[in-house]
Amino acid sequence: MDFTPILENYQLYLKGLWITLQLVSLSLVIGLGMAVPLAILRTSSNPLVNAPVWSFTYFFRGTPLLVQMFLLYYGLGQMQFMIELSQQLDFLKDAYWYALVAFTLNTAAYTTEIIRGAIEGTDYGEVEAARACGMSRFQTYTRVILPSAFRRALPAYSNEVIFMLHGSAIASVITIIDLTGAARIIASRYYNPFEAFIAVGAVYFCITFTLIGGFKLLERHWFAHLRPREEVKAKGRTKDKAQQVI
Amino acid sequence: MKKLFSAVFVAALAIGSSLGAVQADAKEWKKVRVGVEGAYPPFSEVTADGKLVGFDIDIANALCEEMKVECELVTQDWDGIIPALLARKYDAIIASMSITEERKQKVDFTSKYYNTPAKFVRKKGSGIEITEEGLKGKTVGVQRATIHDNFVTEVYGDEVEVKRYGTQDEAYLDMVAGRIDLLLADSVAMQGGFLDTDDGKDYEFVGPDFSDPKYFGDGAGIALRKDDDDLREMLNQAIEAIRANGKYKAIQDKYFDFDVYGS
């Protein structure tokens, strides 16, 4: 085991780390932004609204991320209009944007289904109560349905974030030098796949555990009402219940 | 727990090394597993019906026939082809691998079985010249972990952006898609694998032949693990034999109309 080539090339890894973080965070933010309206449309009982969103999530959840990225990068790249267009627009030559689009659409599809599930799990009594208070549809969503849906979606969404981080490793197959891409360059230049990939695995490991820690804090904050209360408060709660019964 | 772990580890090591010892003893080489790439036309490619064909493949089969051993061809992606040899997934690599000093630190080579120069390819009419000035800001596509990757990274790394691909075929795809300005690869591989095909008709060679042994080595040889001297000897003799008995020439003429063995 000799880690000197990795230490000597730490800059390559740092650059790769930066690209990975960029790709993952950008695709997650845009994907989440797309997923919220899509999830609301997906819960619609009108098939004309529901079906297009359903087919979108069906396609992106039904095929591997790698296949989607190949379709976009190599598939689309063979189309004559794309070849001509990329002669005028330089950024179309850059693999980065294809990976970003593929990642974004993929995570949007998964997040849509996560949020849809959470929205459909909303207690109908809460919606009726909101209506009874005279809230509009929009207000009902922003004040009642979405806040509680986000809360319930959080554990599943934290998994999606981690899957996305790990999924981003395949960006290296379309020439992007992300973390994994950096490891592949080192592994192939020094013929030391073991050291190169252990080092990069350790970096992914650290990011993953930072993310898990972050989500734990968020859950503590958002699920404060589900934690066992202190004794005094617990007594208060039984009293409340007693009053309710009366 | 730690003790248990180390006990298991030691046991695994012991089993591993004893297996190695058994293999080392049984060196009659009745069967040789050969690692090939399968994505490097015209040297090595997989046909639509899943068969391996190409110059490397024919050479491998001819050598095995000459050595009177049974051969099994194993396809392996290029950037893992040396690690897989070291991991004993196969015993020899016949995949147009150039004999370079860097690789010699990890593996042994037979004498060369062909030697052809590297060249750049550009789009016809693009007017790109292979000078420091002409290359500035251009994007060059190469196959990852090849001599061409090392050469362009070290010599022109400051002028150009290097895009690295897993296979040569992927680099051709991106050239046609207009995403890279130049390709650098073996001239014969690009002639047969790209320029002569329908996709490659708008492209042409540019610049000099590159064959500086410092970067490009001494031609393509067969790579072996360092402890397999007997197999290397067998292969060296077999290469000489097929050179002498006309089999080599017959295979060469099937793919090329010039001498690929080089001087």
Coordinates of C-alpha atoms in Angstrom, one line a residue:
Chain A
M1 CA 0.0 0.0 0.0
D2 CA 1.6 3.2 -1.1
F3 CA -0.5 6.4 -0.9
T4 CA 2.2 8.8 -2.1
P5 CA 0.8 9.1 -5.7
I6 CA -2.5 10.2 -4.1
L7 CA -0.9 12.7 -1.8
E8 CA 1.2 14.1 -4.7
N9 CA -2.0 14.5 -6.8
Y10 CA -4.3 15.8 -4.0
Q11 CA -5.1 18.8 -6.2
L12 CA -6.7 16.5 -8.8
Y13 CA -8.9 15.0 -6.0
L14 CA -9.8 18.4 -4.7
K15 CA -10.9 19.6 -8.1
G16 CA -12.8 16.4 -8.5
L17 CA -14.5 16.9 -5.1
W18 CA -15.5 20.4 -6.1
I19 CA -17.1 19.1 -9.4
T20 CA -18.9 16.3 -7.5
L21 CA -20.3 18.7 -4.9
Q22 CA -21.4 21.2 -7.6
L23 CA -23.1 18.5 -9.7
V24 CA -24.9 16.9 -6.8
S25 CA -26.0 20.1 -5.0
L26 CA -27.1 21.9 -8.2
S27 CA -29.1 18.8 -9.4
L28 CA -30.7 18.4 -6.0
V29 CA -31.7 22.0 -5.7
I30 CA -33.2 22.2 -9.2
G31 CA -34.6 18.8 -8.9
L32 CA -36.4 19.6 -5.6
G33 CA -37.7 22.9 -7.2
M34 CA -39.2 20.8 -10.0
A35 CA -40.5 18.1 -7.8
V36 CA -42.8 20.2 -5.6
P37 CA -45.1 21.5 -8.4
L38 CA -44.9 18.1 -10.2
A39 CA -45.9 16.3 -7.0
I40 CA -48.9 18.5 -6.7
L41 CA -49.9 17.9 -10.3
R42 CA -49.3 14.2 -9.7
T43 CA -51.9 14.1 -7.0
S44 CA -54.5 15.5 -9.3
S45 CA -57.4 13.3 -10.1
N46 CA -57.6 14.7 -13.6
P47 CA -55.8 12.2 -15.8
L48 CA -54.8 14.9 -18.3
V49 CA -52.7 16.5 -15.5
N50 CA -51.7 13.4 -13.7
A51 CA -50.6 11.2 -16.7
P52 CA -47.8 13.3 -18.1
V53 CA -46.2 13.6 -14.7
W54 CA -46.7 9.9 -14.1
S55 CA -45.0 9.0 -17.4
F56 CA -42.1 11.3 -16.5
T57 CA -41.5 9.7 -13.2
Y58 CA -42.2 6.2 -14.6
F59 CA -39.5 6.6 -17.2
F60 CA -36.8 8.1 -15.0
R61 CA -37.4 5.7 -12.2
G62 CA -37.7 2.8 -14.5
T63 CA -34.3 3.1 -16.2
P64 CA -30.8 3.3 -14.8
L65 CA -29.2 6.7 -14.4
L66 CA -26.2 5.5 -16.5
V67 CA -28.5 4.7 -19.4
Q68 CA -30.2 8.1 -19.1
M69 CA -26.8 9.8 -19.2
F70 CA -25.7 7.8 -22.2
L71 CA -28.9 8.7 -24.0
L72 CA -28.4 12.4 -23.4
Y73 CA -24.7 12.5 -24.0
Y74 CA -24.0 10.0 -26.8
G75 CA -27.5 9.6 -28.1
L76 CA -28.4 13.2 -28.4
G77 CA -24.9 14.0 -29.5
Q78 CA -25.4 11.9 -32.7
M79 CA -28.4 14.0 -33.9
Q80 CA -27.5 16.3 -36.7
F81 CA -29.2 19.4 -35.2
M82 CA -27.3 18.9 -31.9
I83 CA -24.0 18.7 -33.9
E84 CA -24.8 22.0 -35.7
L85 CA -26.1 23.6 -32.5
S86 CA -23.0 22.7 -30.5
Q87 CA -20.8 24.4 -33.2
Q88 CA -22.5 27.7 -32.2
L89 CA -23.0 27.2 -28.5
D90 CA -19.8 26.1 -26.9
F91 CA -21.3 24.9 -23.7
L92 CA -23.1 22.1 -25.5
K93 CA -19.7 20.5 -26.1
D94 CA -19.1 20.2 -22.3
A95 CA -20.1 16.9 -20.8
Y96 CA -20.8 18.7 -17.5
W97 CA -24.2 20.0 -18.6
Y98 CA -25.4 16.7 -19.9
A99 CA -24.6 15.1 -16.6
L100 CA -26.3 17.9 -14.7
V101 CA -29.5 17.6 -16.8
A102 CA -29.6 13.8 -16.4
F103 CA -29.0 14.0 -12.6
T104 CA -31.6 16.7 -12.2
L105 CA -34.3 14.9 -14.2
N106 CA -33.5 11.7 -12.3
T107 CA -33.7 13.2 -8.8
A108 CA -36.7 15.3 -9.8
A109 CA -38.6 12.1 -10.7
Y110 CA -37.7 10.3 -7.4
T111 CA -38.4 13.4 -5.3
T112 CA -41.8 13.9 -7.0
E113 CA -42.9 10.4 -6.0
I114 CA -41.5 10.9 -2.4
I115 CA -43.4 14.2 -2.0
R116 CA -46.6 12.8 -3.7
G117 CA -46.6 10.0 -1.2
A118 CA -46.3 12.5 1.7
I119 CA -49.0 14.8 0.3
E120 CA -51.4 11.9 -0.2
G121 CA -50.7 10.8 3.4
T122 CA -52.0 14.1 4.7
D123 CA -54.8 13.6 7.2
Y124 CA -57.9 14.8 5.4
G125 CA -59.2 16.3 8.6
E126 CA -56.4 18.9 8.4
V127 CA -57.5 19.9 4.9
E128 CA -61.1 20.2 5.9
A129 CA -60.2 22.2 8.9
A130 CA -58.2 24.6 6.6
R131 CA -61.1 24.9 4.3
A132 CA -63.4 25.5 7.2
C133 CA -61.2 28.4 8.3
G134 CA -61.7 29.9 4.9
M135 CA -58.2 29.3 3.4
S136 CA -58.0 29.3 -0.3
R137 CA -56.6 26.3 -2.2
F138 CA -53.2 28.0 -2.4
Q139 CA -53.2 28.8 1.3
T140 CA -54.2 25.3 2.2
Y141 CA -51.2 24.0 0.3
T142 CA -48.6 26.5 1.6
R143 CA -49.8 26.6 5.2
V144 CA -51.1 23.1 5.9
I145 CA -50.4 20.4 3.3
L146 CA -46.9 21.1 2.2
P147 CA -45.3 21.8 5.6
S148 CA -46.6 18.6 7.0
A149 CA -45.8 16.7 3.8
F150 CA -42.2 17.9 3.8
R151 CA -41.8 16.8 7.4
R152 CA -43.0 13.3 6.6
A153 CA -40.9 13.2 3.3
L154 CA -37.7 14.1 5.1
P155 CA -36.4 10.6 6.0
A156 CA -37.0 9.3 2.5
Y157 CA -35.6 12.4 0.9
S158 CA -32.4 12.1 2.9
N159 CA -31.9 8.7 1.3
E160 CA -32.5 10.2 -2.1
V161 CA -29.8 12.8 -1.4
I162 CA -27.3 10.1 -0.5
F163 CA -28.2 8.0 -3.5
M164 CA -27.7 11.0 -5.7
L165 CA -24.2 11.6 -4.2
H166 CA -23.3 8.0 -4.9
G167 CA -25.0 8.0 -8.3
S168 CA -22.9 11.0 -9.3
A169 CA -19.9 8.7 -9.5
I170 CA -20.9 7.7 -13.0
A171 CA -20.3 11.2 -14.3
S172 CA -16.7 10.0 -14.8
V173 CA -17.7 7.7 -17.7
I174 CA -18.6 10.7 -19.9
T175 CA -15.2 12.3 -19.5
I176 CA -16.1 14.5 -16.4
I177 CA -13.3 14.5 -13.9
D178 CA -15.3 14.3 -10.7
L179 CA -14.1 12.5 -7.6
T180 CA -14.3 9.1 -9.2
G181 CA -12.9 10.5 -12.4
A182 CA -9.8 11.7 -10.5
A183 CA -9.4 8.3 -8.9
R184 CA -9.7 6.6 -12.3
I185 CA -6.9 8.9 -13.7
I186 CA -4.6 8.1 -10.7
A187 CA -5.5 4.4 -10.8
S188 CA -4.6 4.2 -14.5
R189 CA -1.5 6.3 -14.4
Y190 CA 0.1 4.5 -11.4
Y191 CA -1.7 1.2 -11.7
N192 CA -2.7 1.4 -8.1
P193 CA -6.5 0.9 -8.2
F194 CA -6.7 -0.2 -4.6
E195 CA -5.1 2.9 -3.1
A196 CA -6.8 5.3 -5.6
F197 CA -10.3 4.0 -4.9
I198 CA -9.8 3.5 -1.2
A199 CA -8.8 7.2 -0.9
V200 CA -11.8 8.3 -3.0
G201 CA -14.1 6.0 -1.0
A202 CA -13.0 7.6 2.2
V203 CA -13.9 11.0 0.8
Y204 CA -17.4 9.8 -0.3
F205 CA -17.7 8.3 3.2
C206 CA -17.0 11.6 4.9
I207 CA -19.5 13.5 2.7
T208 CA -22.1 10.9 3.3
F209 CA -21.8 11.0 7.1
T210 CA -21.8 14.8 7.1
L211 CA -25.1 14.7 5.1
I212 CA -26.5 12.1 7.5
G213 CA -25.5 14.2 10.5
G214 CA -27.1 17.3 8.8
F215 CA -30.4 15.5 8.2
K216 CA -30.4 14.2 11.8
L217 CA -30.3 17.8 13.0
L218 CA -33.1 18.7 10.7
E219 CA -35.1 15.8 11.8
R220 CA -34.6 16.7 15.5
H221 CA -35.8 20.2 14.7
W222 CA -38.8 19.2 12.5
F223 CA -39.9 16.2 14.6
A224 CA -39.5 17.9 17.9
H225 CA -43.3 17.3 18.5
L226 CA -42.7 13.5 18.3
R227 CA -40.0 13.3 20.9
P228 CA -40.9 12.2 24.4
R229 CA -41.5 15.3 26.5
E230 CA -40.1 16.1 29.8
E231 CA -42.2 15.0 32.8
V232 CA -43.9 18.3 33.5
K233 CA -44.9 18.6 29.9
A234 CA -46.0 15.0 29.8
K235 CA -48.4 15.6 32.7
G236 CA -49.7 18.6 30.8
R237 CA -50.4 16.5 27.9
T238 CA -52.4 13.9 29.8
K239 CA -54.4 16.7 31.3
D240 CA -55.1 18.0 27.8
K241 CA -56.3 14.6 26.8
A242 CA -58.5 14.4 29.8
Q243 CA -60.1 17.7 28.9
Q244 CA -60.7 16.5 25.4
V245 CA -62.5 13.5 26.6
I246 CA -64.8 15.7 28.7
Chain B
M1 CA -12.8 -8.8 17.6
K2 CA -9.5 -7.4 16.4
K3 CA -7.9 -10.8 17.0
L4 CA -10.6 -12.6 15.1
F5 CA -10.2 -10.2 12.2
S6 CA -6.5 -10.6 12.0
A7 CA -6.8 -14.4 12.3
V8 CA -9.2 -14.5 9.4
F9 CA -6.9 -12.1 7.5
V10 CA -3.9 -14.3 8.1
A11 CA -5.9 -17.4 7.1
A12 CA -7.0 -15.7 3.9
L13 CA -3.4 -14.7 3.1
A14 CA -2.2 -18.2 3.7
I15 CA -4.9 -19.7 1.5
G16 CA -4.2 -17.1 -1.1
S17 CA -0.4 -17.7 -1.2
S18 CA -0.8 -21.5 -1.1
L19 CA -3.1 -21.2 -4.2
G20 CA -0.4 -19.1 -5.8
A21 CA 2.2 -21.7 -5.0
V22 CA 0.0 -24.5 -6.5
Q23 CA -0.3 -22.4 -9.7
A24 CA 3.4 -21.6 -9.7
D25 CA 4.2 -25.3 -9.5
A26 CA 1.8 -26.4 -12.2
K27 CA 3.6 -24.4 -14.8
E28 CA 3.0 -26.6 -17.8
W29 CA 0.8 -24.0 -19.4
K30 CA -1.8 -26.3 -20.9
K31 CA -4.3 -23.5 -20.8
V32 CA -3.5 -19.8 -21.1
R33 CA -6.1 -17.1 -20.5
V34 CA -5.5 -14.0 -22.6
G35 CA -6.9 -10.6 -21.7
V36 CA -8.1 -8.6 -24.8
E37 CA -9.9 -5.3 -25.1
G38 CA -12.6 -5.8 -27.7
A39 CA -13.2 -2.1 -28.4
Y40 CA -10.2 -1.1 -30.5
P41 CA -10.9 -1.7 -34.2
P42 CA -9.3 -3.0 -36.4
F43 CA -7.1 -4.7 -33.8
S44 CA -9.8 -5.9 -31.4
E45 CA -13.5 -5.6 -31.7
V46 CA -16.7 -7.4 -30.9
T47 CA -19.0 -8.1 -33.9
A48 CA -22.7 -7.6 -33.8
D49 CA -23.2 -11.3 -33.0
G50 CA -20.8 -11.2 -30.1
K51 CA -17.6 -12.6 -31.7
L52 CA -14.2 -11.2 -31.1
V53 CA -12.3 -10.3 -34.2
G54 CA -9.3 -8.3 -35.2
F55 CA -5.5 -8.3 -35.6
D56 CA -4.8 -8.8 -31.9
I57 CA -7.3 -11.6 -31.7
D58 CA -5.9 -13.4 -34.7
I59 CA -2.3 -13.0 -33.4
A60 CA -3.4 -14.4 -30.0
N61 CA -5.0 -17.4 -31.7
A62 CA -2.0 -18.0 -33.9
L63 CA 0.4 -17.8 -31.0
C64 CA -1.6 -20.3 -29.0
E65 CA -1.7 -22.7 -31.9
E66 CA 2.1 -22.3 -32.2
M67 CA 2.6 -23.0 -28.5
K68 CA 0.1 -25.9 -28.6
V69 CA -1.9 -24.6 -25.7
E70 CA -5.6 -24.0 -25.3
C71 CA -6.4 -20.3 -25.1
E72 CA -9.3 -18.6 -23.5
L73 CA -9.9 -15.0 -24.5
V74 CA -11.2 -12.7 -21.8
T75 CA -12.4 -9.2 -22.6
Q76 CA -11.5 -6.4 -20.2
D77 CA -11.9 -2.6 -20.3
W78 CA -8.7 -0.9 -21.0
D79 CA -8.2 1.1 -17.8
G80 CA -8.4 -2.0 -15.7
I81 CA -6.5 -4.3 -18.0
I82 CA -3.2 -4.3 -16.0
P83 CA -4.8 -4.5 -12.6
A84 CA -6.8 -7.5 -13.8
L85 CA -3.7 -9.2 -15.1
L86 CA -2.1 -8.7 -11.7
A87 CA -5.2 -10.0 -10.0
R88 CA -4.8 -13.2 -12.1
K89 CA -8.0 -12.8 -14.1
Y90 CA -5.9 -13.9 -17.0
D91 CA -2.2 -14.7 -17.7
A92 CA -1.3 -12.4 -20.7
I93 CA -2.5 -9.2 -22.3
I94 CA -2.6 -9.2 -26.1
A95 CA -4.2 -5.8 -26.6
S96 CA -1.9 -3.5 -28.6
M97 CA -0.2 -2.5 -25.4
S98 CA 2.9 -0.4 -26.0
I99 CA 6.1 -1.4 -24.2
T100 CA 6.8 1.5 -21.9
E101 CA 9.1 2.0 -18.9
E102 CA 6.2 2.9 -16.6
R103 CA 4.3 -0.3 -17.5
K104 CA 7.5 -2.3 -17.1
Q105 CA 7.6 -1.5 -13.4
K106 CA 4.3 -3.5 -13.0
V107 CA 4.5 -6.1 -15.7
D108 CA 6.9 -7.9 -18.0
F109 CA 6.7 -7.7 -21.8
T110 CA 7.5 -10.1 -24.6
S111 CA 9.3 -8.6 -27.6
K112 CA 7.1 -6.4 -29.8
Y113 CA 4.6 -7.9 -32.2
Y114 CA 4.0 -4.7 -34.1
N115 CA 5.0 -1.1 -34.0
T116 CA 3.1 1.8 -35.6
P117 CA 3.3 5.6 -34.9
A118 CA 0.8 7.8 -33.3
K119 CA -0.9 10.7 -35.1
F120 CA -3.4 13.5 -34.7
V121 CA -6.7 13.5 -36.6
R122 CA -8.6 16.7 -37.4
K123 CA -11.8 17.6 -39.2
K124 CA -11.2 18.4 -42.9
G125 CA -11.2 22.1 -43.4
S126 CA -10.7 23.0 -39.7
G127 CA -7.1 24.1 -40.5
I128 CA -5.8 23.2 -37.0
E129 CA -2.0 22.9 -37.1
I130 CA 0.0 20.7 -34.6
T131 CA 2.2 23.5 -33.2
E132 CA 2.1 25.0 -29.7
E133 CA 0.4 28.1 -31.2
G134 CA -2.1 26.0 -33.2
L135 CA -3.1 23.8 -30.3
K136 CA -3.8 26.6 -27.9
G137 CA -7.3 26.2 -26.4
K138 CA -8.1 23.1 -28.5
T139 CA -9.7 20.0 -27.0
V140 CA -8.0 16.7 -27.6
G141 CA -9.7 13.3 -27.2
V142 CA -7.6 10.3 -26.1
Q143 CA -8.2 7.0 -24.5
R144 CA -7.6 7.0 -20.8
A145 CA -4.4 5.4 -19.5
T146 CA -2.8 5.1 -23.0
I147 CA 0.6 6.3 -24.2
H148 CA -1.3 9.0 -26.1
D149 CA -3.0 10.2 -22.9
N150 CA 0.5 10.4 -21.2
F151 CA 2.1 12.1 -24.2
V152 CA -0.5 14.8 -24.7
T153 CA -0.9 15.4 -21.0
E154 CA 2.9 15.9 -20.4
V155 CA 3.9 17.6 -23.7
Y156 CA 0.8 19.7 -24.5
G157 CA -1.0 19.7 -21.2
D158 CA -0.7 23.5 -20.8
E159 CA -2.0 24.3 -24.3
V160 CA -4.9 21.9 -24.7
E161 CA -7.8 20.5 -22.8
V162 CA -7.5 16.7 -22.6
K163 CA -10.7 14.6 -22.7
R164 CA -10.2 11.1 -21.6
Y165 CA -12.4 8.2 -22.8
G166 CA -12.8 4.6 -21.6
T167 CA -12.6 3.3 -25.1
Q168 CA -11.3 4.6 -28.4
D169 CA -14.8 4.2 -29.9
E170 CA -16.3 6.7 -27.5
A171 CA -13.6 9.2 -28.5
Y172 CA -14.7 8.7 -32.2
L173 CA -18.3 9.3 -31.2
D174 CA -17.5 12.6 -29.5
M175 CA -15.3 13.7 -32.5
V176 CA -18.3 13.1 -34.8
A177 CA -20.5 15.0 -32.4
G178 CA -18.2 18.0 -32.7
R179 CA -17.3 18.1 -29.0
I180 CA -13.5 17.7 -29.5
D181 CA -11.2 19.3 -32.0
L182 CA -8.5 16.6 -32.3
L183 CA -7.9 12.9 -31.7
L184 CA -4.6 11.5 -30.8
A185 CA -4.1 7.8 -31.1
D186 CA -2.3 5.1 -33.0
S187 CA -2.4 6.0 -36.7
V188 CA -3.2 2.4 -37.9
A189 CA -6.0 2.1 -35.4
M190 CA -7.5 5.4 -36.5
Q191 CA -7.1 4.6 -40.2
G192 CA -9.0 1.3 -39.9
G193 CA -11.2 2.1 -37.0
F194 CA -12.3 5.6 -37.9
L195 CA -11.1 7.3 -41.1
D196 CA -12.0 4.4 -43.4
T197 CA -15.5 4.1 -41.9
D198 CA -18.5 6.1 -42.9
D199 CA -18.4 8.3 -39.8
G200 CA -14.8 9.2 -40.4
K201 CA -15.0 10.4 -44.0
D202 CA -14.8 14.1 -43.1
Y203 CA -11.7 13.7 -41.0
E204 CA -7.9 13.5 -41.9
F205 CA -4.5 13.0 -40.3
V206 CA -2.5 16.1 -39.5
G207 CA 1.0 16.7 -38.1
P208 CA 4.0 14.4 -37.9
D209 CA 4.3 10.7 -36.9
F210 CA 5.0 10.4 -33.2
S211 CA 7.1 7.5 -32.1
D212 CA 9.5 8.9 -29.4
P213 CA 10.3 5.9 -27.3
K214 CA 10.3 8.0 -24.2
Y215 CA 6.5 8.3 -24.5
F216 CA 5.5 5.7 -27.1
G217 CA 7.7 2.8 -26.0
D218 CA 9.1 0.2 -28.3
G219 CA 6.0 -1.1 -30.1
A220 CA 3.2 -3.2 -28.8
G221 CA 4.1 -6.3 -26.9
I222 CA 2.4 -9.0 -24.8
A223 CA 2.2 -8.1 -21.1
L224 CA 2.7 -10.8 -18.4
R225 CA 3.0 -11.0 -14.7
K226 CA 6.6 -10.6 -13.6
D227 CA 7.0 -14.2 -12.3
D228 CA 5.9 -15.9 -15.5
D229 CA 9.3 -16.0 -17.3
D230 CA 8.6 -19.4 -18.8
L231 CA 5.4 -18.1 -20.5
R232 CA 7.3 -15.1 -21.8
E233 CA 9.9 -17.3 -23.3
M234 CA 7.2 -19.5 -24.9
L235 CA 5.5 -16.4 -26.4
N236 CA 8.8 -14.9 -27.6
Q237 CA 9.6 -18.1 -29.5
A238 CA 6.0 -18.3 -30.9
I239 CA 6.2 -14.7 -32.1
E240 CA 9.5 -15.5 -33.9
A241 CA 8.0 -18.7 -35.3
I242 CA 4.9 -17.1 -36.8
R243 CA 7.1 -14.3 -38.2
A244 CA 9.2 -16.9 -39.9
N245 CA 6.5 -19.3 -41.1
G246 CA 4.4 -16.7 -42.9
K247 CA 1.4 -16.9 -40.5
Y248 CA 2.1 -13.4 -39.3
K249 CA 2.2 -12.0 -42.8
A250 CA -1.1 -13.8 -43.6
I251 CA -2.8 -12.1 -40.6
Q252 CA -1.2 -8.7 -41.4
D253 CA -2.4 -8.9 -45.0
K254 CA -5.9 -9.6 -43.9
Y255 CA -6.1 -6.2 -42.2
F256 CA -3.4 -3.9 -43.6
D257 CA -1.7 -3.3 -46.9
F258 CA 1.6 -2.3 -45.4
D259 CA 4.1 -3.7 -42.8
V260 CA 2.9 -3.1 -39.3
Y261 CA 5.9 -4.9 -37.6
G262 CA 8.0 -1.9 -38.2
S263 CA 11.8 -1.7 -38.1

